[in-house]
mmCIF file of C-alpha atoms and ligand atoms in Angstrom:
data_model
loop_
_atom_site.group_PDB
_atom_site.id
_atom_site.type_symbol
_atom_site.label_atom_id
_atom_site.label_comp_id
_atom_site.label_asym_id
_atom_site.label_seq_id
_atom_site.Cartn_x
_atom_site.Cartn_y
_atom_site.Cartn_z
ATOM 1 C CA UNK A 396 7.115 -21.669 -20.744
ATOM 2 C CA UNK A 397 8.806 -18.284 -20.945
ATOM 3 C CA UNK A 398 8.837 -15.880 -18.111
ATOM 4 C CA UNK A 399 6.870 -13.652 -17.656
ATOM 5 C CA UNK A 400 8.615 -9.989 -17.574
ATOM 6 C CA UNK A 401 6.719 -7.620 -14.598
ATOM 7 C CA UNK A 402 7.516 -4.073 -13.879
ATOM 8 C CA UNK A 403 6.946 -2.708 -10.606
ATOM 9 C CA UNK A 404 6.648 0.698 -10.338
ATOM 10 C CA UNK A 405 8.232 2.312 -6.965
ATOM 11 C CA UNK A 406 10.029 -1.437 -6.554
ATOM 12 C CA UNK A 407 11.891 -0.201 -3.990
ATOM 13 C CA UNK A 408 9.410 1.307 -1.507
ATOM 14 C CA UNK A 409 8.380 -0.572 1.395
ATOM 15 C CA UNK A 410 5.204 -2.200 -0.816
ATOM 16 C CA UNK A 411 7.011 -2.329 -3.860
ATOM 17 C CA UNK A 412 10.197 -4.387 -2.667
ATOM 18 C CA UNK A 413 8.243 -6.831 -0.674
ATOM 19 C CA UNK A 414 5.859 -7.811 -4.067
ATOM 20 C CA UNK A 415 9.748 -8.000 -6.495
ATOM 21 C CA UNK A 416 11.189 -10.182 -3.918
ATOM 22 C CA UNK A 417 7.571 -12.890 -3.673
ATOM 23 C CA UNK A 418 7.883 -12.135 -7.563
ATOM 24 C CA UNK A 419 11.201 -13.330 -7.974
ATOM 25 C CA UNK A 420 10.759 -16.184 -5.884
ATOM 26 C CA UNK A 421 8.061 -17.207 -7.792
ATOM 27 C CA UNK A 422 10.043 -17.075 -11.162
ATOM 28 C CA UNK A 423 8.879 -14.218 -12.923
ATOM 29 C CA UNK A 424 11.215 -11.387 -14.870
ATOM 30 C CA UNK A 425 10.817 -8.324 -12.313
ATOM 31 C CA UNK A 426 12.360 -4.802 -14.138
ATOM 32 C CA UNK A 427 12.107 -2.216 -11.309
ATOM 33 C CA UNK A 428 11.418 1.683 -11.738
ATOM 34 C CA UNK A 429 11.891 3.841 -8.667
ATOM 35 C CA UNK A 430 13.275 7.251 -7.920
ATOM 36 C CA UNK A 431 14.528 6.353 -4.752
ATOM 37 C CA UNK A 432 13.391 9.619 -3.439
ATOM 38 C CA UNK A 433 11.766 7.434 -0.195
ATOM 39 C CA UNK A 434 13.713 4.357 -0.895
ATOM 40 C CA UNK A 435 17.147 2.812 -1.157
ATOM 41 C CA UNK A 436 18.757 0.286 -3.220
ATOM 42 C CA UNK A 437 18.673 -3.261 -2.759
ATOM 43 C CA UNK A 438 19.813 -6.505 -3.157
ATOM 44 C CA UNK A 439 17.700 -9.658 -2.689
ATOM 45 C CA UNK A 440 18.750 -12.982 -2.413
ATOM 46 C CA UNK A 441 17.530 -14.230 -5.607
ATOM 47 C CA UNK A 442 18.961 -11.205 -7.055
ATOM 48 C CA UNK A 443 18.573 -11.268 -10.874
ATOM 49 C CA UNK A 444 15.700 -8.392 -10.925
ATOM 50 C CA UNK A 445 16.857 -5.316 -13.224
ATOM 51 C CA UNK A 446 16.200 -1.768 -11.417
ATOM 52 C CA UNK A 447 16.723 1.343 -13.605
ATOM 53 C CA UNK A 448 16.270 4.289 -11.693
ATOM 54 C CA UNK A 449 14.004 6.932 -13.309
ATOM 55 C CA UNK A 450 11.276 8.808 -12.192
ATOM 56 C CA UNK A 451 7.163 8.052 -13.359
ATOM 57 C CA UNK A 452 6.884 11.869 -14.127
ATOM 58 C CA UNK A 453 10.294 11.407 -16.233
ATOM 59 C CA UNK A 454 7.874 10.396 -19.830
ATOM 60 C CA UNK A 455 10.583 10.345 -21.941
ATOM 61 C CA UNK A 456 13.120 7.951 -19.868
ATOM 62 C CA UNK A 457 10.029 6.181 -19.201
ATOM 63 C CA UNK A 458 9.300 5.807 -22.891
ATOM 64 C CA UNK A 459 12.648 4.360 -23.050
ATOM 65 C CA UNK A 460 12.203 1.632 -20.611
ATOM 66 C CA UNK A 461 8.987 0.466 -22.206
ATOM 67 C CA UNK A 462 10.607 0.780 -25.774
ATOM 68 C CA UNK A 463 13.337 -1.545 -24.340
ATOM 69 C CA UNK A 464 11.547 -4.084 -22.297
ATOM 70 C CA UNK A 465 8.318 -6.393 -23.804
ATOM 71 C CA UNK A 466 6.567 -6.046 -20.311
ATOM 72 C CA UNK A 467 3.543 -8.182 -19.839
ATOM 73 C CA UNK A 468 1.848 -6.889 -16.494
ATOM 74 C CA UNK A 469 2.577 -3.683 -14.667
ATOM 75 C CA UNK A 470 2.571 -3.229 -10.667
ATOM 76 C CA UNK A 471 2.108 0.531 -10.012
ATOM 77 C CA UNK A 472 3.117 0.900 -6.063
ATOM 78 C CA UNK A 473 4.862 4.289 -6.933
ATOM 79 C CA UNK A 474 2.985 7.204 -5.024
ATOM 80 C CA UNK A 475 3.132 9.438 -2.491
ATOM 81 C CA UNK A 476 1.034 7.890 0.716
ATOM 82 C CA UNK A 477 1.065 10.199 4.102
ATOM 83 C CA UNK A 478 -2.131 11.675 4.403
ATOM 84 C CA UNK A 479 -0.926 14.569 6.783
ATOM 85 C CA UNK A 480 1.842 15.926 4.109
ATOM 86 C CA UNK A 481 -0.720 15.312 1.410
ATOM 87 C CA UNK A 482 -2.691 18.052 3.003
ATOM 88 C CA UNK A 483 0.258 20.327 3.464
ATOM 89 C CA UNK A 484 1.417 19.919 -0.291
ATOM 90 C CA UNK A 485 -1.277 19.022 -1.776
ATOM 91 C CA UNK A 486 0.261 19.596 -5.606
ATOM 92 C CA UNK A 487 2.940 17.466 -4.875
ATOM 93 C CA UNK A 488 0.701 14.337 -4.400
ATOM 94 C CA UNK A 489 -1.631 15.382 -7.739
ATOM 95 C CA UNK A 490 1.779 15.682 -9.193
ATOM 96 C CA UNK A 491 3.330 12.188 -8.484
ATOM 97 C CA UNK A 492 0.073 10.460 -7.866
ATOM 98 C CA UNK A 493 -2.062 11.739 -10.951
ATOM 99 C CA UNK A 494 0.277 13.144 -13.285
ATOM 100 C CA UNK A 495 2.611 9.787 -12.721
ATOM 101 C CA UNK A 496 -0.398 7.276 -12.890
ATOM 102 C CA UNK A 497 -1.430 9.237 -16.158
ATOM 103 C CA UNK A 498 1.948 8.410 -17.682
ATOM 104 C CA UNK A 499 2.212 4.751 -17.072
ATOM 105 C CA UNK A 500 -1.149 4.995 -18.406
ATOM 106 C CA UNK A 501 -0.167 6.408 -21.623
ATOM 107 C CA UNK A 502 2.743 3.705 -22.104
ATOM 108 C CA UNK A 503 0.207 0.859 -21.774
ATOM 109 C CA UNK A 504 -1.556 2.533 -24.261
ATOM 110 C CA UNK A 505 1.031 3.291 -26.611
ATOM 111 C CA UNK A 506 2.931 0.051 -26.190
ATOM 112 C CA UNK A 507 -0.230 -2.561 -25.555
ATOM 113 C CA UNK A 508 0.430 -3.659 -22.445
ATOM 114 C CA UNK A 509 -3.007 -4.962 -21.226
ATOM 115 C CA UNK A 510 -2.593 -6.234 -17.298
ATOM 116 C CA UNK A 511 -1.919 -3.436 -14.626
ATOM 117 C CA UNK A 512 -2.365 -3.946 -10.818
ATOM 118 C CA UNK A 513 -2.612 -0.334 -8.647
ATOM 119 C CA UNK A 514 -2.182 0.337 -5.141
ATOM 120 C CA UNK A 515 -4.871 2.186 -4.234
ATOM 121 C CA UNK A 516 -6.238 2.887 -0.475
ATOM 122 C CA UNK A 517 -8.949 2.682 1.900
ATOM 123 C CA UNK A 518 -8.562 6.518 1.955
ATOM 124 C CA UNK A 519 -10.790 6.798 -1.146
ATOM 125 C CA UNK A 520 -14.089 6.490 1.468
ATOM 126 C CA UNK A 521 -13.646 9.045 3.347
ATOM 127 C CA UNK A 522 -15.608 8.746 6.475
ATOM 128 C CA UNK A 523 -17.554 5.737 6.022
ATOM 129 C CA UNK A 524 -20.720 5.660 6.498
ATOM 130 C CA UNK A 525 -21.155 1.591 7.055
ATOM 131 C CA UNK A 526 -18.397 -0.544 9.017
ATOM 132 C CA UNK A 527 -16.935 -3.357 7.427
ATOM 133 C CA UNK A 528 -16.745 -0.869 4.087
ATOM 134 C CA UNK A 529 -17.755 -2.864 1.103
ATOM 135 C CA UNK A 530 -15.792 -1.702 -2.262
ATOM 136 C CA UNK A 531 -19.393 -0.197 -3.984
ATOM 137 C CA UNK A 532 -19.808 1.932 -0.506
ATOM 138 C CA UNK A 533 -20.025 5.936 -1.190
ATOM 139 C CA UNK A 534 -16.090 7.442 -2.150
ATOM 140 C CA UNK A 535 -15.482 10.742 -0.763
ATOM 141 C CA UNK A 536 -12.496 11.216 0.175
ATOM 142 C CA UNK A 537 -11.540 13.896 3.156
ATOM 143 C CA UNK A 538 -7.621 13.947 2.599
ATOM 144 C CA UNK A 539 -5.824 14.986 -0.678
ATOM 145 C CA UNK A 540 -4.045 11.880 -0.767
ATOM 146 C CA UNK A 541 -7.522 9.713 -0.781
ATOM 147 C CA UNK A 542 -8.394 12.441 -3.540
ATOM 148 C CA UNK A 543 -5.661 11.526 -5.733
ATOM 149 C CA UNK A 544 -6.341 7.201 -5.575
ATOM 150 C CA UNK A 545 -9.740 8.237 -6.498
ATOM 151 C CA UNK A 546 -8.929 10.080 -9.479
ATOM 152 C CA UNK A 547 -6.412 7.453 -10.090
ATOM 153 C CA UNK A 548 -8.792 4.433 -9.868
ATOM 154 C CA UNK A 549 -11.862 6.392 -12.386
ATOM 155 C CA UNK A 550 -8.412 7.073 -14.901
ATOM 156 C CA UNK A 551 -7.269 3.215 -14.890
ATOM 157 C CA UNK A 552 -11.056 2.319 -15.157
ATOM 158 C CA UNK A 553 -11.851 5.101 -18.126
ATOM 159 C CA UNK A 554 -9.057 3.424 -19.471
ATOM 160 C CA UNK A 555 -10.551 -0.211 -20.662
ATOM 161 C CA UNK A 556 -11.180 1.379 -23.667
ATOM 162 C CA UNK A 557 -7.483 0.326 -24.740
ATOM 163 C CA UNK A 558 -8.139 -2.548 -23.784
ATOM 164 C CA UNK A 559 -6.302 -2.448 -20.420
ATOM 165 C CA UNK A 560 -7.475 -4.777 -17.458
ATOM 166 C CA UNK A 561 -6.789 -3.925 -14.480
ATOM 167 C CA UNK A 562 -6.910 -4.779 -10.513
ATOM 168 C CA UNK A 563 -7.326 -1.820 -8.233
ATOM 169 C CA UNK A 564 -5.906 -2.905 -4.688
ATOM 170 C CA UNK A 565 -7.371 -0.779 -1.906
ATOM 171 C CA UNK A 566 -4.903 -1.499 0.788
ATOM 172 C CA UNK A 567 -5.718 -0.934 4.501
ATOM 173 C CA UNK A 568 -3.275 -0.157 7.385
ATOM 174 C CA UNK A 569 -0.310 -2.085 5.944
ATOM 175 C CA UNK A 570 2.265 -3.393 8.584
ATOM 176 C CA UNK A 571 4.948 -6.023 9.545
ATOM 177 C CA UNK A 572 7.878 -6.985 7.392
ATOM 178 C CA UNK A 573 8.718 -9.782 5.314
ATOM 179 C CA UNK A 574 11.417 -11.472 8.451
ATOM 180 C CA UNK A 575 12.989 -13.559 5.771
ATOM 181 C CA UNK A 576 14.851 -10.873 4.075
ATOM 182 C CA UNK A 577 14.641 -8.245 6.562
ATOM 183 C CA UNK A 578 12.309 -6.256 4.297
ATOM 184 C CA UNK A 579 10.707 -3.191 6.613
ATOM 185 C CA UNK A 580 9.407 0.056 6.332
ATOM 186 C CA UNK A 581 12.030 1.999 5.650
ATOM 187 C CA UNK A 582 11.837 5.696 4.485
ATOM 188 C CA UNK A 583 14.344 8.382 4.350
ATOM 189 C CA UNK A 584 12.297 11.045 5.281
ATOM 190 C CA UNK A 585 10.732 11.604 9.436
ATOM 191 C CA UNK A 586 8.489 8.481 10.479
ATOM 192 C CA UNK A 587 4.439 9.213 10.863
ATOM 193 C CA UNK A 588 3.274 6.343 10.679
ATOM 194 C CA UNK A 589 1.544 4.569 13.664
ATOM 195 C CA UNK A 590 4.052 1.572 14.219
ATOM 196 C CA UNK A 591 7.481 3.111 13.256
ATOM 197 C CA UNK A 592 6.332 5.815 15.518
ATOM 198 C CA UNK A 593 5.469 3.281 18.651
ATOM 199 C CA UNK A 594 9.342 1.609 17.609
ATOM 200 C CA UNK A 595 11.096 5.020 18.127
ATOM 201 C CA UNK A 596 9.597 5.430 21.406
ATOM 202 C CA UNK A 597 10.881 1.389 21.953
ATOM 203 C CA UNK A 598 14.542 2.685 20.574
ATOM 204 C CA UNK A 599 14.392 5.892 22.615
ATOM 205 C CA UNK A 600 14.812 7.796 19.152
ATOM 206 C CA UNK A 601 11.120 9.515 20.154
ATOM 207 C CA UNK A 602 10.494 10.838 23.970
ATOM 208 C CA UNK A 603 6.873 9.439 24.012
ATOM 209 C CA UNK A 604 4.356 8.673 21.692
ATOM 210 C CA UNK A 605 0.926 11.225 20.624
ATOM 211 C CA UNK A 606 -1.871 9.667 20.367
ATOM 212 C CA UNK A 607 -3.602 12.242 17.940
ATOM 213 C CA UNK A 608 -7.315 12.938 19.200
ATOM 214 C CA UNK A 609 -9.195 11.769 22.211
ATOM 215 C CA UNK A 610 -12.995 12.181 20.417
ATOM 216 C CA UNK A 611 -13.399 10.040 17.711
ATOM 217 C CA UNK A 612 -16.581 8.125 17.450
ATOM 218 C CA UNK A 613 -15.257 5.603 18.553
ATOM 219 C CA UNK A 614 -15.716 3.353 21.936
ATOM 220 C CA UNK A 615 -12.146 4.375 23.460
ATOM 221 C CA UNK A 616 -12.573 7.909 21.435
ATOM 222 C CA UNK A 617 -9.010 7.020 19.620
ATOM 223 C CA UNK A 618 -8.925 6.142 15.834
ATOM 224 C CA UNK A 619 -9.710 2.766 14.529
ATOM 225 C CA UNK A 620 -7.313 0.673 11.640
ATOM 226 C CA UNK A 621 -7.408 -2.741 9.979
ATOM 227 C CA UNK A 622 -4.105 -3.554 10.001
ATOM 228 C CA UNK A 623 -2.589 -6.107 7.288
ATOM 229 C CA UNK A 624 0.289 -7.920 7.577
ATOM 230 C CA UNK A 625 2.909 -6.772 4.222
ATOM 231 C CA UNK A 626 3.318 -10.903 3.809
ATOM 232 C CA UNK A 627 -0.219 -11.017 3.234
ATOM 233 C CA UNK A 628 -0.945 -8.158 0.985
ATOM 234 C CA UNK A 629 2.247 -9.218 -0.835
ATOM 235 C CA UNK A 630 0.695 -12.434 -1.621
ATOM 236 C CA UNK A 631 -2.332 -11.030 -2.540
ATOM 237 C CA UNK A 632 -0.511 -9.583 -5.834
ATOM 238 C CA UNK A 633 0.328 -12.765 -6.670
ATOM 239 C CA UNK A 634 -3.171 -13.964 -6.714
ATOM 240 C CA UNK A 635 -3.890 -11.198 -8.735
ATOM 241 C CA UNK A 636 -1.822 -11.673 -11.591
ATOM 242 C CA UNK A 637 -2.936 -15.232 -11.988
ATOM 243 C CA UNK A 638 -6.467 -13.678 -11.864
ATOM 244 C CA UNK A 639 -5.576 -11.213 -14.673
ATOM 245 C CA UNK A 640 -3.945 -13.792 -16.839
ATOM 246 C CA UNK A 641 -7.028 -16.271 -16.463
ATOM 247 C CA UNK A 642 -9.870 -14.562 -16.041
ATOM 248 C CA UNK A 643 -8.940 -11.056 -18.658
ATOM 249 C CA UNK A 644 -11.233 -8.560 -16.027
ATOM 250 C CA UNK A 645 -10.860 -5.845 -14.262
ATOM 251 C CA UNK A 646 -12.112 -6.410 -10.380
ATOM 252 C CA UNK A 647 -11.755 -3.609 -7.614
ATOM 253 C CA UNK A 648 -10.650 -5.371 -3.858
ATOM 254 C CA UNK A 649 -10.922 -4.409 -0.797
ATOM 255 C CA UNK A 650 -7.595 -5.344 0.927
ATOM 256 C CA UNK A 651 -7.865 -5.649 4.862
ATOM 257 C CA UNK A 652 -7.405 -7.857 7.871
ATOM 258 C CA UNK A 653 -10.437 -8.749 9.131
ATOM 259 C CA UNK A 654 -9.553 -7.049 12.130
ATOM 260 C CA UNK A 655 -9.527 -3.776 13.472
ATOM 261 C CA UNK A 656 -8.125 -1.993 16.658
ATOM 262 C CA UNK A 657 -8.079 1.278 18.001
ATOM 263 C CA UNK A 658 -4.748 3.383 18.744
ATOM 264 C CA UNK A 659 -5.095 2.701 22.251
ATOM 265 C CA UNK A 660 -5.481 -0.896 21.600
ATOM 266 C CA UNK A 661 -2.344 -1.188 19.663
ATOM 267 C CA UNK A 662 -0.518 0.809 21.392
ATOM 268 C CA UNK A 663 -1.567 -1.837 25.145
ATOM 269 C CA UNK A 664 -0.209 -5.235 22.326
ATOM 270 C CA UNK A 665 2.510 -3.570 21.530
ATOM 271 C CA UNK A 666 3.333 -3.205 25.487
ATOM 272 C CA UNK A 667 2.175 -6.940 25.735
ATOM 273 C CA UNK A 668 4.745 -7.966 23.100
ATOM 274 C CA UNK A 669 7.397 -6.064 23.931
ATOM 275 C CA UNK A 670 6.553 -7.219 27.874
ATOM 276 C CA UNK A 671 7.295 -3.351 28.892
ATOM 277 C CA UNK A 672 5.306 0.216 29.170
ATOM 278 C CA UNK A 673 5.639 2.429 26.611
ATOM 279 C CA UNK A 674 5.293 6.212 27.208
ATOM 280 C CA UNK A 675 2.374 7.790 25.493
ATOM 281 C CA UNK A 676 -0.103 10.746 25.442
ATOM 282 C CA UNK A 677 -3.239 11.233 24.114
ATOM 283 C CA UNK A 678 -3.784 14.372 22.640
ATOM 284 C CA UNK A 679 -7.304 16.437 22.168
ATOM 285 C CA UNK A 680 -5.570 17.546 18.496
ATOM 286 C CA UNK A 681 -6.710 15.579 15.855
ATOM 287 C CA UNK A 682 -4.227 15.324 12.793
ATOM 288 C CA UNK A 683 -6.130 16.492 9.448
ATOM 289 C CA UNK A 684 -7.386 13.784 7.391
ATOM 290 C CA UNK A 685 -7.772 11.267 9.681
ATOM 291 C CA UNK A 686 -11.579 9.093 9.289
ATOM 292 C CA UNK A 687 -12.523 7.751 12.778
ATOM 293 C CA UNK A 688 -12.952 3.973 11.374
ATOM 294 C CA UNK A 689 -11.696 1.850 8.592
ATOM 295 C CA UNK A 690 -12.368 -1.645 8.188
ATOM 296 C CA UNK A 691 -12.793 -3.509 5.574
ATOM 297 C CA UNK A 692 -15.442 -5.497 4.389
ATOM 298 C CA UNK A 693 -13.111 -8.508 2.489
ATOM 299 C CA UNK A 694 -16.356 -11.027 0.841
ATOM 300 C CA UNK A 695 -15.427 -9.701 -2.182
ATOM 301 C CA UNK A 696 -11.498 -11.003 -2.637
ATOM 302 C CA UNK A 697 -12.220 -14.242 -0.311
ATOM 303 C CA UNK A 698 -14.823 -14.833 -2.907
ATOM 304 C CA UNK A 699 -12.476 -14.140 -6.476
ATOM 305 C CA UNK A 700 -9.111 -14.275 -5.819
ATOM 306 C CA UNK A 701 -9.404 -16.644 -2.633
ATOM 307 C CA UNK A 702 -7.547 -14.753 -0.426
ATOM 308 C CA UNK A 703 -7.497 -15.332 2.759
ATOM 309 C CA UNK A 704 -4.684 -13.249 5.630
ATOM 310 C CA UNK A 705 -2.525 -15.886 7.113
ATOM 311 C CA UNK A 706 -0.934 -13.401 9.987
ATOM 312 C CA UNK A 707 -2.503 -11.698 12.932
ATOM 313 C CA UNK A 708 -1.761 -8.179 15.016
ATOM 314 C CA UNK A 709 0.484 -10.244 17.265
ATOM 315 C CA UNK A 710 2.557 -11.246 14.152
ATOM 316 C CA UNK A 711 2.598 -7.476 12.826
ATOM 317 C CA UNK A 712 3.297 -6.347 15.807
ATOM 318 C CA UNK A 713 6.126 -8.929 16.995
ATOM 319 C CA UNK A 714 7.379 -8.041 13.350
ATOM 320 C CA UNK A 715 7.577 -4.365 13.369
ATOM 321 C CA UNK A 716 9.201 -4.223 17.069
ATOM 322 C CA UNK A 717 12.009 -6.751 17.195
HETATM 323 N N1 UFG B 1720 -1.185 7.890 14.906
HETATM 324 C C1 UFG B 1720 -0.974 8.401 16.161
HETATM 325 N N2 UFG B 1720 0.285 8.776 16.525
HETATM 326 C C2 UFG B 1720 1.355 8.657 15.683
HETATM 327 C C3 UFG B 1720 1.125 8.135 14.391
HETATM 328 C C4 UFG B 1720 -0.159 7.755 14.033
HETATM 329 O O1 UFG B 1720 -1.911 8.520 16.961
HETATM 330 O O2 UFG B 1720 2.458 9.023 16.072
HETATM 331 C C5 UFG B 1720 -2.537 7.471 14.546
HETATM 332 C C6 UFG B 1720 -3.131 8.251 13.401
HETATM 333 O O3 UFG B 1720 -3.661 9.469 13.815
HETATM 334 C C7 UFG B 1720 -4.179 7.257 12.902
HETATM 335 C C8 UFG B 1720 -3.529 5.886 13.158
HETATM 336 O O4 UFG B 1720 -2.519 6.128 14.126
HETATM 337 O O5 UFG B 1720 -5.322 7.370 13.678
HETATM 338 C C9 UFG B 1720 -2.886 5.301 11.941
HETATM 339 O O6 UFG B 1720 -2.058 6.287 11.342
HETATM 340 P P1 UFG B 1720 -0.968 5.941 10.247
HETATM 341 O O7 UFG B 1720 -0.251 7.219 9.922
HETATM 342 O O8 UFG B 1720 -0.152 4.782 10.666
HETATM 343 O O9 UFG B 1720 -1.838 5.460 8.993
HETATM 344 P P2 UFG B 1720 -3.066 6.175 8.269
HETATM 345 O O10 UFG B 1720 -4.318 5.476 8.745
HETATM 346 O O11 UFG B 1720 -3.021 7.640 8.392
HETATM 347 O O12 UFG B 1720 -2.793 5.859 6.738
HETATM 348 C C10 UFG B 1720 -2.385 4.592 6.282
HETATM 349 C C11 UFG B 1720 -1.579 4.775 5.021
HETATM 350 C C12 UFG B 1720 -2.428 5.280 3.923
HETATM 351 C C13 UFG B 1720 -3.670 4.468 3.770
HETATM 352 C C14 UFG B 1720 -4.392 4.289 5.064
HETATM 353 C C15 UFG B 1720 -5.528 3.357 4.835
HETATM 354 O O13 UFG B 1720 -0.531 5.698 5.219
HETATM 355 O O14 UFG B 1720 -1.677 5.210 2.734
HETATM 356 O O15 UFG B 1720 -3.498 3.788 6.023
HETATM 357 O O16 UFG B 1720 -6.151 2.969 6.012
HETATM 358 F F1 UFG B 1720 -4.520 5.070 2.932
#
């Protein structure tokens, strides 16, 4: 049978490059876009993907890619995804996030392509206002970069009319790295992120972790996070795809754990694993944007895509700080 011939948008990022390299070793054609504006070139040990660097706002260049390549099923990762900075540049995530979505759009359109799996977020809810969140629970977003998946996800839905399926991932806290090939969060910009935070405190790169905000409603007051393992959610795109192919129909998925733990929590594991203290403060600031709880409610992908997390905080955790 012929291959298959995937593009992953943002290939390179820390989602994007752990879904090419479980795509190439399962034998598919990967073409990767990315601007490497938070990412850096890489080589994998299967090797044979094709990356052409261009950015999704780029539509000409990106007409060109699509003109070149017959692509069967599209993997958009690309995005901007800190919820603090959304807040402080707020055009800049519209921008990538909605401007950049509505091009890839327009080139399935224009070119036929009819599969396309998103990254979208848990930051579409908002605060909830049930824990575990099921995927039909009220959307309303309190961060700009929530805002932006949500227009995202009503675009790629609006857009069945062309005949587009498509599965809209809403990914949790995602964590760990694929040990195999070494394949970790790594931006080039400052670290905000709860983990690679708690690891520069390990490598003395940070003096002492903030815990932001001491009054959540919460029952240690600190924030609370399903954390996924990246193996996991990587594999979950795999499922997906075979879904797509099979089934032809558009399905929205939660994309969580199981699990949840507060800051405070994480931060006394990651002590356990690393068998050492770790200096931290908690703070009365809250940062802006942050919902006290999400957790996700995960019937709905056990039940049609059969997906169930193999790895636990312990193994995100071990991970992330060795
Ligand atoms: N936190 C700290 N101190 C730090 C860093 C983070 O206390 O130095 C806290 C945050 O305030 C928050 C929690 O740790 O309560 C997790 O924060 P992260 O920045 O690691 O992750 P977020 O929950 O803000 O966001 C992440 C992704 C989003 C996604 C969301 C879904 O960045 O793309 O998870 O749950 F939408």
């Amino acid at each position: 049978m012929e291959k298959k011939t995937i593009l992953v948008t943002g290939g390179l990022g820390y989602i994007g490059k752990n879904i090419t390299n479980l795509l190439l070793k399962n034998n598919f054609k990967v073409i990767v876009i990315d601007n490497l504006e938070n990412s850096f070139k890489h080589k994998f040990k299967e090797n044979n993907y094709d990356f052409i660097k261009i950015d999704i706002l780029d539509l000409n260049k990106l007409n060109n890619v699509f003109q070149e390549n017959k692509i069967d099923i599209i993997i958009h990762t690309a995005g901007m995804t800190k919820v603090n900075e959304s807040e402080k540049k707020p055009l800049k995530y519209f921008d990538v996030n909605v401007s950049g979505t509505i091009n890839i759009l327009k080139m399935m359109e224009k070119f036929k392509i009819k599969f396309l799996i998103f990254s979208s977020s848990a930051a579409v809810y908002g605060n909830p206002k049930r824990i575990p969140i099921k995927e039909d629970d009220l959307k309303n977003p309190i961060n700009v970069y929530g805002l932006t998946k949500l227009i995202d996800e009503k675009m790629i839905i609006k857009s069945e009319i062309y005949g587009i399926k498509s599965i809209i991932f809403r990914y949790f806290n995602v964590a760990g790295k694929n040990t195999e090939n070494n394949l970790f969060y790594n931006p080039r910009g400052d670290v905000t992120h709860l983990f690679p935070s708690i690891k520069e405190v390990i490598n003395n790169k940070k003096e002492k972790l903030i815990i932001y905000g001491n009054n959540y409603n919460t029952k240690d007051k600190t924030c609370i996070r399903d954390y996924i393992h990246i193996d996991d959610l990587a594999y979950a795109h795999l499922l997906a795809i075979n879904y797509l192919f099979k089934y032809q129909k558009s399905e929205i998925f939660n994309l969580g754990s199981k699990n949840k733990y507060s800051n405070l929590e994480i931060v006394k594991l990651a002590e356990k694993v690393i068998k050492n203290k770790i200096n931290y403060v908690i703070s009365e600031n809250k940062r802006k944007g942050d919902p006290d709880i999400l957790f996700a409610n995960t019937k709905n992908i056990e039940k049609k895509l059969k997906f169930y997390p193999k790895k636990n905080i312990i193994n995100v955790l071990t991970d992330e700080l060795n």
